[in-house]
Backbone as JSON, one array per atom type, in Angstrom:
{
  "sequence": "XXXXXXXXXXXXXXXXXXXXXXXXXXXXXXXXXXXXXXXXXXXXXXXXXXXXXXXXXXXXXXXXXXXXXXXXXXXXXXXXXXXXXXXXXXXXXXXXXXXXXXXXXXXXXXXXXXXXXXXXXXXXXXXXXXXXXXXXXXXXXXXXXXXXXXXXXXXXXXXXXXXXXXXXXXXXXXXXXXXXXXXXXXXXXXXXXXXXXXXXXXXXXXXXXXXXXXXXXXXXXXXXXXXXXXXXXXX",
  "N": [[37.56, -182.8, 211.45], [38.82, -183.13, 208.12], [37.77, -180.78, 205.75], [37.53, -181.13, 202.98], [37.61, -183.94, 202.73], [35.34, -184.54, 204.19], [33.19, -183.48, 202.63], [33.62, -184.95, 200.32], [33.07, -187.52, 201.24], [30.4, -187.15, 201.92], [29.26, -186.62, 199.43], [29.32, -189.14, 198.34], [27.15, -190.48, 199.37], [25.02, -189.42, 198.11], [22.78, -189.71, 195.29], [24.49, -190.92, 192.56], [23.72, -190.82, 189.92], [22.37, -188.42, 189.63], [23.99, -186.45, 190.74], [26.58, -186.7, 189.79], [26.52, -187.09, 186.93], [27.93, -187.51, 184.49], [30.07, -189.14, 185.26], [28.63, -191.3, 186.21], [27.38, -192.31, 183.86], [29.58, -193.15, 182.33], [30.61, -195.17, 183.96], [28.46, -196.99, 184.0], [28.47, -197.74, 181.34], [30.91, -199.12, 181.19], [30.38, -201.21, 182.93], [28.47, -202.57, 181.42], [30.1, -203.26, 179.28], [31.81, -205.06, 180.52], [30.11, -207.2, 180.96], [30.0, -208.26, 178.44], [32.69, -208.79, 177.83], [34.18, -209.87, 179.94], [35.56, -212.79, 180.75], [36.87, -216.09, 181.42], [40.16, -216.61, 180.23], [40.14, -214.48, 178.47], [41.72, -211.39, 177.48], [42.15, -208.19, 178.75], [42.78, -204.78, 178.17], [43.31, -201.79, 179.8], [43.43, -198.6, 178.83], [45.17, -195.67, 179.72], [44.77, -195.92, 182.47], [45.23, -195.03, 185.1], [44.62, -195.49, 188.41], [43.23, -197.8, 187.96], [40.22, -197.98, 188.25], [38.19, -199.55, 187.21], [38.82, -202.15, 187.39], [37.52, -203.86, 189.13], [35.29, -204.78, 187.79], [36.1, -206.63, 186.01], [36.73, -209.54, 186.66], [37.17, -212.14, 185.91], [38.61, -212.25, 183.52], [41.99, -211.74, 182.22], [43.36, -208.88, 183.32], [44.91, -206.02, 182.29], [46.88, -202.99, 182.59], [47.54, -199.66, 181.3], [49.4, -196.64, 181.18], [50.57, -193.23, 180.91], [52.45, -192.65, 182.79], [53.9, -194.17, 185.72], [51.88, -195.17, 188.51], [51.33, -194.27, 192.03], [51.2, -196.62, 193.44], [52.63, -198.33, 191.9], [51.46, -200.04, 190.07], [50.83, -200.03, 187.37], [50.85, -201.77, 184.37], [51.89, -201.41, 181.75], [53.88, -198.84, 180.86], [53.92, -195.9, 179.04], [53.78, -193.62, 176.22], [51.03, -193.36, 174.31], [50.75, -191.77, 172.11], [53.16, -191.96, 170.86], [53.29, -194.57, 170.23], [53.19, -197.96, 171.48], [55.46, -199.97, 171.97], [56.05, -202.01, 173.72], [53.85, -203.61, 173.94], [52.63, -206.42, 172.39], [51.6, -207.1, 168.94], [48.15, -207.75, 168.15], [47.31, -208.8, 170.7], [45.38, -208.53, 172.66], [41.99, -209.08, 173.67], [40.13, -207.18, 174.2], [39.88, -203.66, 174.56], [39.73, -201.06, 176.88], [38.98, -197.68, 177.1], [38.59, -194.82, 178.63], [37.62, -191.49, 178.72], [40.06, -190.47, 177.78], [40.9, -190.01, 175.18], [40.62, -187.3, 174.41], [42.85, -186.19, 175.5], [45.01, -186.88, 174.03], [47.64, -185.92, 171.94], [47.86, -186.76, 169.36], [45.34, -188.19, 168.3], [44.66, -189.92, 166.21], [46.84, -191.57, 166.12], [46.52, -192.95, 168.46], [44.26, -194.5, 167.79], [45.36, -196.09, 165.77], [47.11, -197.63, 167.27], [45.28, -198.94, 168.93], [44.04, -200.56, 167.02], [46.2, -202.12, 166.22], [46.89, -203.52, 168.54], [44.63, -204.98, 169.24], [43.13, -208.22, 168.95], [41.99, -210.04, 166.02], [38.57, -209.45, 165.51], [38.4, -208.37, 167.99], [37.36, -205.94, 170.52], [36.94, -202.42, 171.06], [36.15, -200.41, 173.71], [35.1, -197.27, 174.27], [35.03, -193.98, 175.68], [34.49, -190.45, 175.39], [34.73, -186.84, 175.54], [32.29, -184.48, 174.27], [31.0, -181.98, 174.9], [32.42, -180.23, 177.32], [34.22, -178.75, 180.07], [37.57, -177.35, 179.88], [40.15, -179.37, 181.14], [42.58, -181.05, 183.25], [44.63, -179.37, 182.5], [47.7, -178.36, 180.96], [46.98, -180.41, 179.23], [44.82, -181.02, 177.5], [43.26, -181.46, 174.61], [41.33, -181.91, 172.51], [37.88, -182.14, 171.33], [35.21, -184.34, 170.43], [33.02, -185.1, 167.76], [30.31, -187.32, 166.84], [30.73, -188.04, 164.23], [33.4, -187.49, 163.74], [34.57, -189.38, 165.43], [33.76, -191.75, 164.21], [35.16, -191.52, 161.77], [37.84, -191.55, 162.67], [37.99, -194.17, 163.6], [37.44, -195.64, 161.22], [39.61, -194.87, 159.58], [41.64, -196.17, 160.88], [41.03, -198.78, 160.57], [39.0, -199.87, 162.1], [35.72, -200.81, 162.89], [32.87, -198.95, 163.63], [30.47, -199.99, 165.79], [28.64, -199.29, 167.66], [27.33, -196.31, 169.02], [26.55, -193.81, 171.36], [25.01, -190.97, 172.89], [25.8, -189.33, 176.0], [23.48, -188.16, 177.67], [21.62, -185.08, 177.02], [20.85, -181.72, 176.04], [19.7, -180.71, 178.39], [20.92, -182.04, 180.52], [23.47, -181.04, 180.15], [22.96, -178.31, 180.58], [22.18, -178.37, 183.26], [24.6, -179.05, 184.51], [26.13, -176.78, 183.87], [24.69, -174.7, 185.19], [24.88, -175.54, 187.85], [27.59, -175.32, 188.38], [28.21, -172.71, 187.77], [28.29, -170.48, 189.72], [30.66, -171.23, 191.03], [32.54, -171.03, 189.01], [32.43, -168.3, 188.44], [32.64, -166.8, 190.84], [33.72, -168.15, 193.08], [36.46, -169.59, 194.78], [37.86, -172.74, 194.46], [37.74, -175.07, 197.15], [37.81, -173.11, 199.05], [36.49, -171.31, 201.94], [34.09, -170.05, 201.25], [33.38, -171.57, 199.04], [32.77, -174.09, 200.18], [30.67, -173.34, 201.82], [28.81, -172.62, 199.9], [28.32, -175.15, 198.74], [27.21, -176.44, 200.97], [24.84, -175.02, 201.38], [23.51, -175.11, 198.9], [23.46, -177.71, 197.94], [21.29, -179.55, 198.16], [19.21, -178.14, 196.67], [20.55, -178.22, 194.16], [20.63, -180.97, 193.7], [17.86, -181.49, 193.43], [17.3, -179.87, 191.2], [18.86, -181.19, 189.28], [17.52, -183.63, 189.13], [15.04, -182.84, 188.07], [15.88, -181.73, 185.61], [16.95, -183.98, 184.47], [14.69, -185.46, 183.88], [13.51, -183.69, 182.05], [15.31, -183.9, 180.02], [14.53, -185.97, 178.45], [13.01, -184.84, 176.51], [14.75, -183.91, 174.63], [15.46, -185.24, 171.84], [17.35, -185.37, 169.84], [19.91, -184.88, 170.94], [22.4, -183.67, 170.3], [24.02, -181.95, 171.59], [25.91, -183.04, 173.82], [27.37, -184.44, 176.81], [29.26, -186.59, 176.78], [30.36, -189.13, 174.45], [29.72, -192.58, 174.1], [31.3, -195.4, 172.76], [31.58, -198.33, 170.72], [33.96, -200.11, 169.04], [34.98, -202.42, 166.51], [37.43, -204.76, 165.5]],
  "CA": [[37.64, -183.59, 210.21], [39.19, -182.37, 206.95], [36.55, -180.35, 205.05], [37.5, -181.76, 201.66], [37.25, -185.35, 202.9], [33.95, -184.59, 204.66], [32.29, -183.29, 201.5], [33.8, -186.09, 199.42], [32.31, -188.63, 201.84], [28.98, -186.81, 201.84], [28.84, -186.77, 198.04], [29.19, -190.56, 198.02], [25.84, -190.99, 199.79], [24.02, -188.85, 197.21], [22.64, -190.52, 194.06], [25.49, -190.57, 191.55], [23.03, -190.56, 188.66], [21.92, -187.03, 189.55], [25.0, -185.51, 191.2], [27.78, -186.84, 188.95], [25.91, -187.84, 185.83], [28.9, -187.94, 183.48], [30.78, -190.3, 185.82], [27.66, -192.4, 186.29], [27.16, -192.91, 182.55], [30.8, -193.85, 181.94], [30.71, -196.41, 184.74], [27.43, -197.9, 183.52], [28.95, -198.25, 180.05], [31.96, -200.11, 181.45], [29.7, -202.38, 183.5], [27.88, -203.3, 180.28], [31.22, -203.83, 178.52], [32.31, -206.21, 181.27], [29.19, -208.31, 180.74], [30.36, -208.85, 177.15], [34.11, -209.1, 177.63], [34.83, -210.52, 181.07], [35.42, -214.25, 180.72], [38.16, -216.76, 181.58], [40.95, -216.72, 179.0], [40.14, -213.21, 177.74], [42.71, -210.4, 177.92], [41.6, -206.84, 178.72], [43.76, -203.72, 178.39], [42.73, -200.5, 180.17], [44.32, -197.53, 178.37], [45.03, -194.48, 180.57], [44.02, -196.53, 183.58], [45.54, -194.43, 186.4], [44.59, -196.49, 189.49], [42.39, -198.92, 187.52], [38.95, -198.04, 188.99], [37.24, -200.51, 186.62], [39.33, -203.52, 187.56], [36.54, -204.65, 189.9], [34.26, -205.32, 186.89], [36.72, -207.65, 185.16], [37.31, -210.45, 187.65], [37.48, -213.44, 185.31], [39.61, -212.07, 182.46], [43.29, -211.18, 182.57], [43.15, -207.43, 183.21], [46.17, -205.29, 182.28], [46.7, -201.54, 182.57], [48.54, -198.83, 180.62], [49.29, -195.2, 181.4], [51.74, -192.49, 180.45], [53.43, -192.71, 183.86], [53.59, -195.14, 186.76], [51.14, -194.59, 189.63], [52.0, -194.35, 193.33], [51.24, -198.02, 193.88], [53.49, -199.09, 191.0], [50.63, -201.14, 189.56], [50.59, -199.93, 185.93], [51.58, -202.85, 183.7], [52.6, -200.88, 180.59], [54.07, -197.39, 180.96], [54.36, -195.36, 177.76], [52.95, -192.6, 175.58], [50.37, -193.96, 173.15], [51.0, -190.89, 170.97], [54.4, -192.41, 170.22], [53.22, -196.02, 170.07], [53.46, -198.76, 172.68], [56.17, -201.14, 171.45], [56.09, -203.08, 174.72], [52.64, -204.43, 173.83], [52.69, -207.11, 171.1], [50.46, -207.04, 168.01], [47.04, -208.71, 168.29], [47.54, -209.49, 171.98], [44.28, -208.33, 173.6], [40.63, -209.29, 173.16], [39.3, -206.0, 174.48], [40.52, -202.45, 175.08], [38.88, -200.07, 177.54], [39.63, -196.36, 177.05], [37.57, -193.88, 179.06], [37.98, -190.09, 178.96], [41.5, -190.36, 177.5], [41.15, -189.6, 173.79], [40.75, -185.84, 174.31], [44.16, -185.81, 176.03], [46.06, -187.34, 173.12], [48.03, -184.94, 170.93], [47.63, -187.38, 168.06], [44.33, -189.24, 168.53], [44.72, -190.91, 165.13], [47.88, -192.53, 166.51], [45.89, -193.81, 169.45], [43.42, -195.48, 167.1], [46.23, -197.05, 165.09], [47.6, -198.55, 168.29], [44.15, -199.79, 169.31], [43.87, -201.56, 165.96], [47.36, -203.02, 166.22], [46.92, -204.32, 169.77], [43.46, -205.86, 169.3], [43.06, -209.44, 168.16], [40.88, -210.02, 165.06], [37.29, -209.57, 166.19], [38.47, -207.71, 169.29], [36.52, -204.75, 170.66], [37.38, -201.23, 171.78], [35.08, -199.7, 174.42], [35.7, -195.95, 174.41], [34.21, -192.8, 175.94], [35.22, -189.19, 175.29], [33.87, -185.66, 175.65], [31.94, -183.52, 173.23], [30.81, -180.69, 175.57], [32.93, -180.27, 178.69], [35.23, -177.73, 180.32], [38.97, -177.73, 179.81], [40.59, -180.0, 182.38], [43.96, -181.58, 183.17], [45.35, -178.34, 181.74], [47.41, -178.02, 179.56], [46.95, -181.64, 178.43], [43.45, -181.22, 177.03], [43.5, -180.99, 173.24], [40.29, -182.08, 171.5], [36.52, -182.62, 171.58], [34.91, -185.2, 169.29], [31.66, -185.39, 167.33], [30.11, -188.74, 166.48], [31.26, -188.24, 162.88], [34.85, -187.54, 163.89], [34.93, -190.67, 166.03], [33.6, -192.78, 163.17], [36.26, -191.38, 160.82], [39.07, -192.02, 163.31], [37.93, -195.63, 163.59], [37.55, -196.14, 159.84], [40.97, -194.65, 159.09], [42.54, -197.12, 161.53], [40.6, -200.15, 160.29], [38.07, -200.31, 163.13], [34.33, -200.55, 162.53], [32.02, -198.45, 164.71], [29.27, -200.82, 165.88], [27.71, -198.68, 168.62], [27.67, -194.99, 169.56], [25.4, -193.23, 172.05], [25.34, -189.79, 173.68], [25.55, -189.35, 177.44], [22.65, -187.01, 177.99], [21.4, -184.05, 176.02], [21.06, -180.31, 176.39], [19.28, -180.42, 179.76], [22.0, -182.49, 181.41], [24.55, -180.06, 180.0], [22.53, -177.08, 181.23], [22.22, -178.59, 184.71], [26.0, -178.98, 184.92], [26.55, -175.38, 183.77], [24.04, -173.92, 186.25], [25.39, -175.96, 189.16], [28.99, -174.91, 188.54], [28.38, -171.31, 187.37], [28.82, -169.64, 190.81], [32.04, -171.6, 191.31], [33.36, -170.5, 187.92], [32.43, -166.84, 188.42], [32.88, -166.08, 192.09], [34.24, -168.91, 194.2], [37.7, -170.34, 194.63], [37.68, -174.11, 194.94], [38.27, -175.44, 198.46], [37.77, -171.98, 199.97], [35.35, -171.37, 202.86], [32.89, -169.69, 200.48], [33.06, -172.73, 198.19], [32.11, -175.12, 200.98], [29.38, -172.79, 202.24], [27.93, -172.75, 198.73], [27.92, -176.55, 198.65], [26.35, -176.78, 202.1], [23.53, -174.37, 201.23], [22.84, -175.36, 197.63], [23.58, -179.09, 197.5], [19.95, -180.13, 197.98], [18.6, -177.55, 195.47], [21.22, -178.73, 192.96], [20.14, -182.34, 193.51], [16.49, -181.41, 192.91], [17.39, -179.35, 189.83], [19.38, -182.24, 188.41], [16.46, -184.62, 188.94], [14.06, -182.25, 187.15], [16.48, -181.61, 184.28], [17.11, -185.34, 183.94], [13.4, -185.8, 183.28], [13.32, -182.82, 180.88], [16.24, -184.33, 178.97], [13.81, -186.89, 177.56], [12.46, -184.04, 175.41], [15.81, -183.7, 173.65], [15.64, -186.5, 171.12], [18.54, -185.31, 168.99], [21.08, -184.98, 171.83], [23.63, -183.3, 169.58], [24.86, -181.27, 172.58], [26.02, -184.06, 174.86], [28.6, -184.41, 177.6], [30.18, -187.62, 176.28], [29.9, -190.24, 173.6], [30.24, -193.93, 174.33], [31.48, -196.06, 171.46], [32.17, -199.66, 170.6], [34.58, -200.38, 167.75], [35.39, -203.81, 166.36], [38.49, -204.99, 164.52]],
  "C": [[37.98, -182.68, 209.03], [37.95, -182.06, 206.11], [36.42, -181.02, 203.69], [37.05, -183.21, 201.77], [35.8, -185.49, 203.35], [32.98, -184.47, 203.49], [32.42, -184.42, 200.48], [33.02, -187.3, 199.94], [30.82, -188.39, 201.73], [28.45, -187.0, 200.42], [28.6, -188.23, 197.67], [27.83, -191.12, 198.41], [24.72, -190.42, 198.93], [23.95, -189.68, 195.94], [23.57, -190.05, 192.95], [24.82, -190.19, 190.24], [22.66, -189.09, 188.51], [22.99, -186.02, 189.97], [26.29, -185.56, 190.38], [27.41, -187.66, 187.72], [26.94, -188.35, 184.84], [29.74, -189.12, 183.97], [29.88, -191.53, 185.84], [27.52, -193.1, 184.94], [28.4, -193.67, 182.06], [30.89, -195.19, 182.67], [29.67, -197.44, 184.3], [27.84, -198.53, 182.18], [30.0, -199.34, 180.26], [31.37, -201.37, 182.09], [29.1, -203.24, 182.38], [28.97, -203.95, 179.44], [31.74, -205.09, 179.2], [31.41, -207.43, 181.09], [29.5, -209.02, 179.42], [31.77, -209.45, 177.14], [34.76, -209.89, 178.75], [34.55, -212.02, 181.08], [36.8, -214.87, 180.88], [38.88, -216.89, 180.23], [41.0, -215.45, 178.17], [41.18, -212.26, 178.33], [42.16, -209.0, 177.68], [42.72, -205.85, 178.97], [43.02, -202.41, 178.65], [43.75, -199.41, 179.84], [44.08, -196.27, 179.21], [44.36, -194.82, 181.88], [44.17, -195.82, 184.91], [45.56, -195.53, 187.46], [43.6, -197.62, 189.22], [41.07, -199.03, 188.29], [37.97, -199.07, 188.45], [37.71, -201.95, 186.74], [38.29, -204.43, 188.22], [35.45, -205.27, 189.02], [34.8, -206.44, 185.99], [37.47, -208.65, 186.05], [37.7, -211.8, 187.08], [38.59, -213.35, 184.26], [40.96, -211.65, 183.04], [43.24, -209.68, 182.28], [44.5, -206.72, 183.34], [45.91, -203.8, 182.12], [47.85, -200.85, 181.86], [48.32, -197.39, 181.02], [50.6, -194.54, 181.0], [52.83, -192.45, 181.52], [52.98, -193.73, 184.91], [52.81, -194.45, 187.89], [51.88, -194.83, 190.94], [52.15, -195.78, 193.81], [52.16, -198.88, 193.02], [52.76, -200.23, 190.31], [50.32, -201.06, 188.06], [51.47, -200.94, 185.2], [52.44, -202.35, 182.53], [52.68, -199.36, 180.71], [54.61, -196.88, 179.63], [53.35, -194.38, 177.21], [52.34, -193.18, 174.31], [50.51, -193.08, 171.91], [52.23, -191.33, 170.17], [54.38, -193.9, 169.91], [53.61, -196.73, 171.36], [54.17, -200.05, 172.27], [56.26, -202.29, 172.44], [54.88, -203.99, 174.69], [52.64, -205.09, 172.45], [51.44, -206.89, 170.24], [49.43, -208.1, 168.38], [47.13, -209.52, 169.58], [46.4, -209.35, 172.98], [42.93, -208.51, 172.91], [39.78, -208.03, 173.27], [40.17, -204.88, 175.0], [39.45, -201.56, 175.69], [39.63, -198.75, 177.55], [38.59, -195.3, 177.39], [38.17, -192.51, 179.36], [39.49, -189.87, 178.8], [41.75, -189.71, 176.14], [41.37, -188.1, 173.65], [42.1, -185.34, 174.8], [45.32, -186.28, 175.16], [46.37, -186.26, 172.09], [47.74, -185.45, 169.53], [46.62, -188.52, 168.23], [44.31, -190.3, 167.44], [45.76, -191.97, 165.43], [47.34, -193.48, 167.57], [45.04, -194.88, 168.8], [44.25, -196.51, 166.35], [46.78, -198.09, 166.07], [46.48, -199.47, 168.78], [44.0, -200.93, 168.3], [45.0, -202.59, 165.99], [47.29, -204.0, 167.39], [45.77, -205.33, 169.82], [43.65, -207.12, 168.45], [41.96, -209.28, 167.1], [39.56, -210.3, 165.77], [37.25, -208.92, 167.55], [37.69, -206.41, 169.31], [37.21, -203.66, 171.47], [36.15, -200.57, 172.39], [35.65, -198.35, 174.84], [34.66, -194.91, 174.78], [35.1, -191.56, 175.83], [34.23, -188.04, 175.27], [33.49, -185.07, 174.3], [31.83, -182.13, 173.86], [31.29, -180.8, 177.02], [34.01, -179.21, 178.83], [36.64, -178.26, 180.08], [39.4, -178.28, 181.17], [41.94, -180.67, 182.16], [44.82, -180.66, 182.31], [46.86, -178.46, 182.0], [47.25, -179.24, 178.65], [45.53, -182.0, 178.0], [43.37, -180.6, 175.64], [42.28, -180.98, 172.33], [38.93, -182.38, 172.13], [36.06, -183.31, 170.3], [33.41, -185.31, 169.03], [31.54, -186.87, 167.0], [30.72, -189.05, 165.11], [32.79, -188.31, 162.9], [35.31, -188.86, 164.46], [34.82, -191.8, 165.0], [34.75, -192.73, 162.18], [37.58, -191.87, 161.41], [39.12, -193.55, 163.31], [38.15, -196.2, 162.2], [38.98, -196.01, 159.32], [41.96, -195.66, 159.68], [42.15, -198.57, 161.26], [39.71, -200.74, 161.36], [36.66, -199.9, 162.75], [33.55, -200.09, 163.76], [30.71, -199.24, 164.72], [28.23, -200.25, 166.83], [28.23, -197.31, 169.0], [26.42, -194.4, 170.18], [25.85, -192.02, 172.85], [25.07, -190.03, 175.16], [24.79, -188.09, 177.81], [22.55, -186.02, 176.86], [21.57, -182.67, 176.6], [20.68, -179.99, 177.83], [20.3, -180.91, 180.78], [23.17, -181.53, 181.34], [24.21, -178.76, 180.72], [22.58, -177.21, 182.75], [23.65, -178.49, 185.24], [26.5, -177.53, 184.9], [25.98, -174.55, 184.92], [24.6, -174.26, 187.62], [26.79, -175.42, 189.42], [29.22, -173.42, 188.25], [28.89, -170.43, 188.51], [30.28, -169.95, 191.13], [32.97, -171.0, 190.26], [33.52, -168.98, 188.02], [32.97, -166.2, 189.69], [33.71, -166.84, 193.13], [35.55, -169.62, 193.86], [37.5, -171.72, 195.22], [38.42, -174.33, 196.27], [38.45, -174.24, 199.38], [36.57, -172.14, 200.9], [34.06, -171.06, 202.12], [32.43, -170.84, 199.59], [32.29, -173.78, 198.98], [30.77, -174.62, 201.53], [28.36, -172.89, 201.11], [27.42, -174.19, 198.61], [26.93, -176.91, 199.75], [24.94, -176.23, 201.91], [22.79, -174.88, 200.0], [22.89, -176.82, 197.16], [22.22, -179.73, 197.25], [19.22, -179.49, 196.8], [19.23, -178.04, 194.16], [20.76, -180.14, 192.65], [18.74, -182.33, 192.9], [16.47, -180.89, 191.48], [17.86, -180.43, 188.87], [18.33, -183.31, 188.13], [15.42, -184.11, 187.94], [14.63, -182.19, 185.73], [16.72, -182.97, 183.65], [15.82, -185.79, 183.27], [13.16, -184.98, 182.01], [14.2, -183.26, 179.71], [15.6, -185.33, 178.01], [13.22, -186.16, 176.36], [13.48, -183.83, 174.29], [16.11, -185.02, 172.95], [16.92, -186.52, 170.29], [19.82, -185.53, 169.79], [22.4, -184.73, 171.1], [24.54, -182.43, 170.44], [24.92, -182.18, 173.8], [27.34, -183.93, 175.6], [29.66, -185.34, 177.02], [29.53, -188.43, 175.18], [30.52, -191.53, 174.12], [30.25, -194.65, 173.0], [31.98, -197.48, 171.65], [32.68, -199.81, 169.17], [35.01, -201.84, 167.7], [36.44, -203.93, 165.26], [38.06, -206.09, 163.55]]
}
């Protein structure tokens, strides 16, 4: 059996809340968004959707997708660069926009917010997540990190009101991620034999550490060092 596929399958049986906390929190946020936005007659646009992993939560609404390029399945509805605008999408045409872990990859995030405002119907909502503390990824297309104040300003400048913002974990969740990945960053090449041996030996200790640090994170009331912010903006 392929080693990569084996470990990927094994990771799926472990509690996501403790092994992939940042993914867990984003998905929980989108589940909550679907409870508000998924209804017959509503139109949902997923910005930077890739293969649309959240489609399964929006079964009643009309769910459309956008990305900078077409995917292998050819299922992206609107292909275009939001940095340059999305002229193929009419003004005030969607009730809700979902945008997860995309904003940091926009060269001109203010342009993204202007497009969100243009595309949303009056009273429409933007459900957005983005990083504050996280490693560089999708290199070289990783440009920014955002504080809660920067996000509020981006929304205000575009005519969107921030109605909800919450951190995804505090300093202990961040520390757990750093400690778990430190040997990989310093010594191990991903998908090498040593990498998989490390996972095999330390996966259970990492799980236990993450559980302990998750409890300790309750002590961090400020949570100004967080992995992500989740936001809801309203037009």
